[in-house]
mmCIF file of C-alpha atoms in Angstrom:
data_model
loop_
_atom_site.group_PDB
_atom_site.id
_atom_site.type_symbol
_atom_site.label_atom_id
_atom_site.label_comp_id
_atom_site.label_asym_id
_atom_site.label_seq_id
_atom_site.Cartn_x
_atom_site.Cartn_y
_atom_site.Cartn_z
ATOM 1 C CA MET A 1203 -2.442 -10.456 14.982
ATOM 2 C CA LYS A 1204 -0.673 -10.769 18.329
ATOM 3 C CA LYS A 1205 -2.140 -8.847 21.593
ATOM 4 C CA ILE A 1206 -0.752 -7.966 24.913
ATOM 5 C CA LEU A 1207 -3.029 -5.669 26.969
ATOM 6 C CA PHE A 1208 -1.740 -3.727 30.092
ATOM 7 C CA ALA A 1209 -4.158 -3.271 32.690
ATOM 8 C CA SER A 1210 -3.459 -1.698 36.555
ATOM 9 C CA THR A 1211 -5.349 -2.366 39.193
ATOM 10 C CA ALA A 1212 -7.193 0.935 39.128
ATOM 11 C CA LEU A 1213 -8.327 0.303 34.972
ATOM 12 C CA ILE A 1214 -9.833 -3.314 36.123
ATOM 13 C CA ALA A 1215 -11.517 -2.077 39.145
ATOM 14 C CA THR A 1216 -13.332 1.122 37.016
ATOM 15 C CA ALA A 1217 -16.544 0.126 35.897
ATOM 16 C CA GLY A 1218 -16.965 1.501 31.583
ATOM 17 C CA MET A 1219 -13.521 2.171 31.374
ATOM 18 C CA ALA A 1220 -11.235 0.682 28.488
ATOM 19 C CA ALA A 1221 -7.905 -1.438 29.434
ATOM 20 C CA ALA A 1222 -4.900 0.065 26.631
ATOM 21 C CA GLU A 1223 -3.848 -2.329 24.052
ATOM 22 C CA ILE A 1224 -0.467 -2.985 22.551
ATOM 23 C CA THR A 1225 -0.361 -5.045 18.891
ATOM 24 C CA TRP A 1226 2.007 -6.442 16.600
ATOM 25 C CA GLY A 1227 1.677 -8.598 14.055
ATOM 26 C CA GLY A 1228 3.273 -8.401 10.405
ATOM 27 C CA TYR A 1229 4.497 -10.543 8.056
ATOM 28 C CA GLY A 1230 8.087 -12.767 6.519
ATOM 29 C CA ARG A 1231 8.438 -13.941 2.423
ATOM 30 C CA PHE A 1232 12.079 -14.906 0.928
ATOM 31 C CA GLY A 1233 12.257 -16.384 -2.618
ATOM 32 C CA LEU A 1234 13.556 -15.930 -5.769
ATOM 33 C CA VAL A 1235 13.580 -13.045 -8.219
ATOM 34 C CA TYR A 1236 14.746 -12.161 -11.663
ATOM 35 C CA ASP A 1237 15.041 -9.380 -13.821
ATOM 36 C CA ALA A 1238 16.276 -9.554 -17.357
ATOM 37 C CA ASP A 1239 18.463 -6.274 -17.063
ATOM 38 C CA GLY A 1240 17.748 -4.857 -20.850
ATOM 39 C CA ALA A 1241 17.993 -0.977 -20.077
ATOM 40 C CA ASN A 1242 18.362 -0.552 -16.226
ATOM 41 C CA SER A 1243 22.128 -1.499 -14.385
ATOM 42 C CA ASN A 1244 21.647 -4.253 -12.003
ATOM 43 C CA THR A 1245 24.176 -5.963 -11.002
ATOM 44 C CA HIS A 1246 22.800 -9.873 -11.406
ATOM 45 C CA GLU A 1247 19.601 -10.964 -13.262
ATOM 46 C CA SER A 1248 18.776 -12.990 -10.430
ATOM 47 C CA ALA A 1249 18.580 -12.467 -6.733
ATOM 48 C CA LEU A 1250 17.460 -14.249 -3.593
ATOM 49 C CA ASP A 1251 14.763 -12.143 -2.088
ATOM 50 C CA HIS A 1252 12.964 -11.473 1.867
ATOM 51 C CA ARG A 1253 11.244 -9.220 3.598
ATOM 52 C CA PHE A 1254 10.846 -8.748 7.281
ATOM 53 C CA ARG A 1255 8.288 -6.348 8.390
ATOM 54 C CA LEU A 1256 7.012 -6.334 11.814
ATOM 55 C CA THR A 1257 4.384 -3.559 13.115
ATOM 56 C CA VAL A 1258 2.885 -2.924 16.614
ATOM 57 C CA THR A 1259 -0.275 -0.689 17.244
ATOM 58 C CA GLY A 1260 -0.898 0.967 20.873
ATOM 59 C CA ILE A 1261 -5.180 1.857 21.650
ATOM 60 C CA SER A 1262 -6.577 3.547 24.029
ATOM 61 C CA GLU A 1263 -9.939 4.143 24.527
ATOM 62 C CA THR A 1264 -11.562 6.884 26.026
ATOM 63 C CA ASP A 1265 -14.741 6.444 27.605
ATOM 64 C CA ASN A 1266 -16.579 7.907 25.350
ATOM 65 C CA GLY A 1267 -15.494 5.247 22.492
ATOM 66 C CA LEU A 1268 -12.874 7.990 21.174
ATOM 67 C CA LYS A 1269 -9.899 6.071 20.002
ATOM 68 C CA PHE A 1270 -6.545 6.830 20.295
ATOM 69 C CA GLU A 1271 -3.812 5.016 18.301
ATOM 70 C CA GLY A 1272 0.031 4.695 17.532
ATOM 71 C CA ARG A 1273 2.286 2.694 15.649
ATOM 72 C CA ILE A 1274 5.782 2.177 14.089
ATOM 73 C CA ARG A 1275 7.202 -0.475 11.988
ATOM 74 C CA TRP A 1276 10.213 -2.056 11.485
ATOM 75 C CA GLU A 1277 11.312 -3.361 8.491
ATOM 76 C CA ALA A 1278 14.410 -5.411 7.308
ATOM 77 C CA ASN A 1279 14.807 -6.705 3.321
ATOM 78 C CA ASP A 1280 17.859 -7.541 1.561
ATOM 79 C CA GLY A 1281 19.882 -5.409 -0.902
ATOM 80 C CA GLY A 1282 18.303 -5.952 -4.405
ATOM 81 C CA PHE A 1283 20.331 -6.794 -7.692
ATOM 82 C CA SER A 1284 23.003 -4.984 -7.115
ATOM 83 C CA SER A 1285 23.797 -6.614 -3.809
ATOM 84 C CA ASN A 1286 23.702 -9.877 -2.503
ATOM 85 C CA ALA A 1287 23.681 -8.562 1.550
ATOM 86 C CA ALA A 1288 21.293 -8.800 4.301
ATOM 87 C CA ASN A 1289 20.459 -5.911 5.833
ATOM 88 C CA ALA A 1290 20.019 -4.139 9.128
ATOM 89 C CA ALA A 1291 17.018 -2.889 9.757
ATOM 90 C CA SER A 1292 15.185 -0.042 9.651
ATOM 91 C CA VAL A 1293 12.565 1.486 11.714
ATOM 92 C CA GLY A 1294 9.942 4.204 10.294
ATOM 93 C CA GLY A 1295 8.341 7.916 11.822
ATOM 94 C CA ALA A 1296 5.668 7.257 14.258
ATOM 95 C CA GLY A 1297 1.670 7.530 12.896
ATOM 96 C CA PHE A 1298 -1.245 8.694 14.601
ATOM 97 C CA ALA A 1299 -4.780 8.429 14.211
ATOM 98 C CA VAL A 1300 -8.148 9.206 16.896
ATOM 99 C CA THR A 1301 -11.673 7.618 15.337
ATOM 100 C CA THR A 1302 -14.956 8.198 16.882
ATOM 101 C CA GLY A 1303 -18.172 7.231 14.562
ATOM 102 C CA GLY A 1304 -17.313 7.555 10.957
ATOM 103 C CA PHE A 1305 -14.755 10.268 11.241
ATOM 104 C CA ARG A 1306 -10.916 9.474 11.244
ATOM 105 C CA LEU A 1307 -8.499 11.753 11.669
ATOM 106 C CA ASP A 1308 -4.548 10.703 11.110
ATOM 107 C CA VAL A 1309 -1.059 12.478 11.630
ATOM 108 C CA GLY A 1310 1.809 12.120 11.254
ATOM 109 C CA HIS A 1311 3.774 9.372 9.099
ATOM 110 C CA VAL A 1312 0.350 8.780 7.883
ATOM 111 C CA SER A 1313 -0.928 8.099 3.938
ATOM 112 C CA ASP A 1314 -1.984 10.659 1.814
ATOM 113 C CA VAL A 1315 -5.280 9.936 -0.192
ATOM 114 C CA PHE A 1316 -4.317 8.701 -3.131
ATOM 115 C CA ASP A 1317 -2.085 5.660 -1.420
ATOM 116 C CA SER A 1318 -4.805 5.445 1.489
ATOM 117 C CA GLY A 1319 -7.121 3.518 -0.514
ATOM 118 C CA ASP A 1320 -9.725 5.326 1.213
ATOM 119 C CA VAL A 1321 -11.047 6.231 -1.843
ATOM 120 C CA LEU A 1322 -9.075 4.082 -5.148
ATOM 121 C CA ASN A 1323 -8.172 0.667 -5.120
ATOM 122 C CA TRP A 1324 -4.175 1.787 -6.845
ATOM 123 C CA GLY A 1325 -2.257 -1.078 -6.603
ATOM 124 C CA GLY A 1326 -4.915 -4.361 -8.131
ATOM 125 C CA HIS A 1327 -4.478 -6.605 -8.161
ATOM 126 C CA GLY A 1328 -1.110 -7.387 -8.101
ATOM 127 C CA ALA A 1329 1.327 -10.310 -10.311
ATOM 128 C CA GLY A 1330 3.973 -12.120 -8.110
ATOM 129 C CA TYR A 1331 4.665 -13.176 -4.344
ATOM 130 C CA THR A 1332 6.349 -9.932 -4.212
ATOM 131 C CA TYR A 1333 3.110 -8.374 -6.258
ATOM 132 C CA PHE A 1334 6.135 -6.757 -8.343
ATOM 133 C CA GLN A 1335 3.318 -6.036 -11.003
ATOM 134 C CA GLU A 1336 0.930 -4.138 -10.372
ATOM 135 C CA GLN A 1337 -1.892 -2.119 -12.545
ATOM 136 C CA SER A 1338 -0.526 1.402 -11.484
ATOM 137 C CA SER A 1339 3.252 -0.078 -12.911
ATOM 138 C CA ASN A 1340 3.522 2.988 -15.414
ATOM 139 C CA PHE A 1341 1.602 5.510 -12.475
ATOM 140 C CA ASN A 1342 5.055 7.734 -12.731
ATOM 141 C CA GLY A 1343 5.271 11.251 -11.239
ATOM 142 C CA PHE A 1344 2.509 10.911 -9.042
ATOM 143 C CA ARG A 1345 2.978 12.977 -5.063
ATOM 144 C CA LYS A 1346 2.151 9.912 -3.229
ATOM 145 C CA THR A 1347 3.005 9.346 0.508
ATOM 146 C CA GLY A 1348 2.426 6.040 2.972
ATOM 147 C CA PHE A 1349 2.898 5.117 6.148
ATOM 148 C CA GLY A 1350 6.423 2.553 5.891
ATOM 149 C CA ALA A 1351 9.264 1.235 7.928
ATOM 150 C CA GLY A 1352 11.649 4.112 6.102
ATOM 151 C CA ALA A 1353 11.795 7.907 7.148
ATOM 152 C CA ALA A 1354 8.864 10.844 6.239
ATOM 153 C CA ALA A 1355 9.813 13.297 4.418
ATOM 154 C CA ALA A 1356 7.742 14.990 5.663
ATOM 155 C CA GLN A 1357 4.438 14.358 7.788
ATOM 156 C CA THR A 1358 1.171 14.163 6.408
ATOM 157 C CA ILE A 1359 -2.697 15.384 8.111
ATOM 158 C CA LYS A 1360 -5.744 13.381 6.629
ATOM 159 C CA GLY A 1361 -9.236 13.185 7.710
ATOM 160 C CA ARG A 1362 -11.682 11.025 6.421
ATOM 161 C CA TYR A 1363 -15.110 10.642 6.863
ATOM 162 C CA THR A 1364 -17.929 7.268 5.694
ATOM 163 C CA VAL A 1365 -21.294 7.025 5.699
ATOM 164 C CA SER A 1366 -23.871 4.715 4.318
ATOM 165 C CA GLY A 1367 -21.336 3.805 1.310
ATOM 166 C CA PHE A 1368 -19.928 7.352 0.422
ATOM 167 C CA THR A 1369 -16.802 8.609 1.909
ATOM 168 C CA GLY A 1370 -14.737 11.485 1.795
ATOM 169 C CA SER A 1371 -10.862 11.817 2.586
ATOM 170 C CA ILE A 1372 -8.925 14.967 2.549
ATOM 171 C CA SER A 1373 -5.037 15.487 2.822
ATOM 172 C CA TYR A 1374 -2.258 18.386 3.965
ATOM 173 C CA THR A 1375 1.384 16.736 3.667
ATOM 174 C CA LEU A 1376 3.802 19.899 4.987
ATOM 175 C CA ASN A 1377 7.079 20.735 3.887
ATOM 176 C CA ASP A 1378 9.958 18.755 4.796
ATOM 177 C CA THR A 1379 12.508 20.264 6.168
ATOM 178 C CA ALA A 1380 15.217 21.304 3.832
ATOM 179 C CA SER A 1381 12.238 22.733 2.424
ATOM 180 C CA THR A 1382 13.739 20.628 -1.348
ATOM 181 C CA THR A 1383 9.386 19.254 -1.064
ATOM 182 C CA ASP A 1384 6.767 21.182 -1.429
ATOM 183 C CA GLU A 1385 3.948 21.421 0.660
ATOM 184 C CA TYR A 1386 0.161 19.518 -0.927
ATOM 185 C CA TRP A 1387 -3.055 18.135 -0.872
ATOM 186 C CA GLN A 1388 -4.967 15.874 -1.818
ATOM 187 C CA ILE A 1389 -9.238 15.280 -2.070
ATOM 188 C CA GLY A 1390 -10.748 12.174 -2.625
ATOM 189 C CA ALA A 1391 -14.501 10.651 -2.560
ATOM 190 C CA GLY A 1392 -15.969 6.980 -3.256
ATOM 191 C CA TYR A 1393 -19.425 5.489 -3.369
ATOM 192 C CA SER A 1394 -19.954 1.508 -2.531
ATOM 193 C CA PHE A 1395 -22.730 -0.249 -3.672
ATOM 194 C CA GLY A 1396 -22.804 -4.737 -3.122
ATOM 195 C CA ASP A 1397 -19.802 -5.806 -3.327
ATOM 196 C CA HIS A 1398 -18.404 -2.927 -6.267
ATOM 197 C CA ARG A 1399 -17.228 0.970 -6.043
ATOM 198 C CA VAL A 1400 -16.060 3.560 -7.451
ATOM 199 C CA GLY A 1401 -14.216 6.439 -6.836
ATOM 200 C CA ALA A 1402 -12.140 9.851 -7.785
ATOM 201 C CA ALA A 1403 -8.949 11.640 -6.110
ATOM 202 C CA TYR A 1404 -7.273 15.330 -6.750
ATOM 203 C CA GLY A 1405 -4.191 16.569 -5.329
ATOM 204 C CA ASP A 1406 -2.428 19.825 -6.399
ATOM 205 C CA SER A 1407 1.581 21.244 -5.318
ATOM 206 C CA ASP A 1408 3.505 24.306 -5.775
ATOM 207 C CA ILE A 1409 6.159 22.580 -7.636
ATOM 208 C CA ALA A 1410 5.188 19.389 -9.392
ATOM 209 C CA GLY A 1411 1.324 20.458 -10.381
ATOM 210 C CA SER A 1412 -1.836 18.722 -10.532
ATOM 211 C CA GLN A 1413 -2.571 15.070 -10.501
ATOM 212 C CA TRP A 1414 -6.080 12.911 -10.600
ATOM 213 C CA ALA A 1415 -6.652 9.642 -10.916
ATOM 214 C CA LEU A 1416 -10.281 7.857 -11.299
ATOM 215 C CA GLY A 1417 -11.217 3.988 -9.623
ATOM 216 C CA VAL A 1418 -13.436 1.506 -10.254
ATOM 217 C CA ASP A 1419 -12.954 -2.643 -8.210
ATOM 218 C CA GLY A 1420 -15.001 -4.942 -6.878
ATOM 219 C CA SER A 1421 -15.846 -8.532 -7.668
ATOM 220 C CA PHE A 1422 -18.171 -11.021 -9.595
ATOM 221 C CA GLY A 1423 -18.481 -13.817 -7.845
ATOM 222 C CA ASP A 1424 -15.083 -15.612 -7.115
ATOM 223 C CA PHE A 1425 -13.395 -13.125 -10.202
ATOM 224 C CA SER A 1426 -12.654 -9.686 -8.414
ATOM 225 C CA TYR A 1427 -11.652 -7.103 -10.851
ATOM 226 C CA ALA A 1428 -10.089 -3.357 -10.301
ATOM 227 C CA VAL A 1429 -9.407 -0.606 -13.270
ATOM 228 C CA LEU A 1430 -7.426 2.900 -12.978
ATOM 229 C CA VAL A 1431 -6.815 5.820 -14.868
ATOM 230 C CA GLY A 1432 -5.414 8.892 -14.061
ATOM 231 C CA ASP A 1433 -2.449 11.749 -15.088
ATOM 232 C CA ASN A 1434 -0.929 14.244 -13.911
ATOM 233 C CA ASP A 1435 1.801 17.533 -14.672
ATOM 234 C CA THR A 1436 4.938 15.504 -14.782
ATOM 235 C CA ALA A 1437 3.559 12.859 -17.047
ATOM 236 C CA ALA A 1438 4.255 11.973 -21.160
ATOM 237 C CA ASP A 1439 1.113 10.350 -21.200
ATOM 238 C CA THR A 1440 -2.243 9.872 -19.592
ATOM 239 C CA MET A 1441 -2.083 6.510 -17.572
ATOM 240 C CA PHE A 1442 -4.373 3.439 -17.757
ATOM 241 C CA GLY A 1443 -4.318 0.214 -15.656
ATOM 242 C CA ALA A 1444 -6.131 -2.848 -15.195
ATOM 243 C CA SER A 1445 -5.965 -6.198 -13.764
ATOM 244 C CA GLY A 1446 -8.244 -8.765 -12.161
ATOM 245 C CA SER A 1447 -7.959 -12.449 -9.723
ATOM 246 C CA TYR A 1448 -9.688 -15.155 -10.359
ATOM 247 C CA ALA A 1449 -10.117 -17.621 -7.347
ATOM 248 C CA ILE A 1450 -10.034 -21.307 -9.029
ATOM 249 C CA SER A 1451 -10.152 -22.716 -5.921
ATOM 250 C CA ALA A 1452 -10.927 -22.485 -2.176
ATOM 251 C CA ALA A 1453 -7.081 -22.103 -1.740
ATOM 252 C CA THR A 1454 -5.676 -21.035 -5.592
ATOM 253 C CA SER A 1455 -5.798 -17.683 -7.200
ATOM 254 C CA ILE A 1456 -4.557 -16.405 -10.628
ATOM 255 C CA ASN A 1457 -4.280 -12.574 -10.745
ATOM 256 C CA ALA A 1458 -2.795 -10.652 -14.222
ATOM 257 C CA ASN A 1459 -2.731 -6.920 -15.003
ATOM 258 C CA PHE A 1460 -1.416 -4.485 -16.885
ATOM 259 C CA SER A 1461 -0.357 -0.505 -16.827
ATOM 260 C CA SER A 1462 0.247 1.304 -19.626
ATOM 261 C CA GLY A 1463 1.415 5.590 -20.401
ATOM 262 C CA GLY A 1464 3.511 7.457 -18.059
ATOM 263 C CA ALA A 1465 6.770 8.200 -18.179
ATOM 264 C CA ALA A 1466 8.210 9.058 -22.516
ATOM 265 C CA GLY A 1467 9.935 6.032 -23.694
ATOM 266 C CA ASN A 1468 7.596 3.644 -21.147
ATOM 267 C CA ASP A 1469 6.253 0.167 -22.485
ATOM 268 C CA THR A 1470 2.952 -1.386 -22.043
ATOM 269 C CA SER A 1471 3.562 -3.176 -18.917
ATOM 270 C CA TYR A 1472 1.946 -6.830 -17.388
ATOM 271 C CA GLY A 1473 2.466 -9.568 -15.296
ATOM 272 C CA LEU A 1474 0.508 -12.700 -14.819
ATOM 273 C CA GLY A 1475 0.722 -14.870 -11.364
ATOM 274 C CA VAL A 1476 -0.313 -17.807 -9.033
ATOM 275 C CA ARG A 1477 -0.743 -17.813 -5.827
ATOM 276 C CA HIS A 1478 -1.933 -20.658 -3.194
ATOM 277 C CA SER A 1479 -2.559 -20.358 0.121
ATOM 278 C CA LEU A 1480 -1.350 -23.572 2.762
ATOM 279 C CA GLY A 1481 -3.312 -22.435 5.505
ATOM 280 C CA GLY A 1482 -1.783 -20.407 8.671
ATOM 281 C CA GLY A 1483 -1.902 -17.404 6.646
ATOM 282 C CA VAL A 1484 0.893 -19.248 4.627
ATOM 283 C CA THR A 1485 0.880 -18.797 1.078
ATOM 284 C CA LEU A 1486 3.204 -19.749 -2.303
ATOM 285 C CA GLY A 1487 3.125 -17.671 -4.811
ATOM 286 C CA ALA A 1488 5.283 -17.093 -8.611
ATOM 287 C CA GLY A 1489 4.522 -14.338 -11.228
ATOM 288 C CA ILE A 1490 6.288 -13.256 -14.529
ATOM 289 C CA GLY A 1491 5.387 -10.340 -16.479
ATOM 290 C CA SER A 1492 7.308 -7.682 -18.821
ATOM 291 C CA ALA A 1493 8.447 -4.162 -16.887
ATOM 292 C CA SER A 1494 7.697 -0.955 -18.636
ATOM 293 C CA ASP A 1495 11.474 -0.698 -19.586
ATOM 294 C CA GLY A 1496 10.867 -3.753 -21.520
ATOM 295 C CA ASP A 1497 13.152 -6.511 -19.349
ATOM 296 C CA THR A 1498 11.170 -9.728 -18.153
ATOM 297 C CA VAL A 1499 10.862 -10.641 -14.732
ATOM 298 C CA ALA A 1500 9.604 -12.916 -12.203
ATOM 299 C CA ASP A 1501 9.038 -13.552 -9.220
ATOM 300 C CA ALA A 1502 8.545 -17.136 -6.072
ATOM 301 C CA GLY A 1503 8.415 -17.601 -2.885
ATOM 302 C CA VAL A 1504 6.137 -18.026 0.694
ATOM 303 C CA GLN A 1505 5.168 -15.633 2.123
ATOM 304 C CA PHE A 1506 3.809 -15.772 5.713
ATOM 305 C CA ASN A 1507 1.985 -13.217 7.582
ATOM 306 C CA PHE A 1508 1.573 -13.170 11.620
#
């Protein structure tokens, strides 16, 4: 993470006053992806994959420790299986936050409770260098929005409070400007004890109806795990997923996961992957699996964080 520190003469001369700070960071990745193209309309079975992501955050802090943040993200991706294009970068909407003690308020283009990770480990331990397969891959029909490089269809307000291992989180997402997406709210709670955590979240909206999820995650030495179960009014079946990661050395880990249920006709999806750190934020990764439509999927590539 790179940082630039801006401080005026007045800030330097005034004791106890925090200077404004700008940080930027992100990652780049490139490699190959494969989809056996069983039931979908992909033009190619294999494609070059790449992504460049840059997030810029501005931070200011008051004399009494009240922290204000604003952030924005740029991202450029390849054209996917249907195109060999290298797409232009897009920029997302801005997200803001205010933090004091154990309380944090997020406003704007920000994550809701289900997406935030406050109380649930949604994706678990993904397979492949792109994490093409996760424990939540079959979790269809959930209202879930987060910070990203695209435009936000609707703004979100979320509050989170953490104390002594307990975390409570609540969010409200407004209607979009075209009123095609209804407003919805979500609430969640989690508790951490040692290397483990349990959490639950519930949400409701006028159009999509209600949704819920329960999760457990943690670690036993070199083995990390996550389990997720959930349902909503639009899915055909209750969804269940689990994942694990085993560190076979300080630099290499093996990840495996599966996901079941969801939309009518979904197959159980699963994946197996390996990741190896070269140091300096550079990681090699590869994986193979089966998607919910029955396609064999795989990838291999490199990611470097900065």
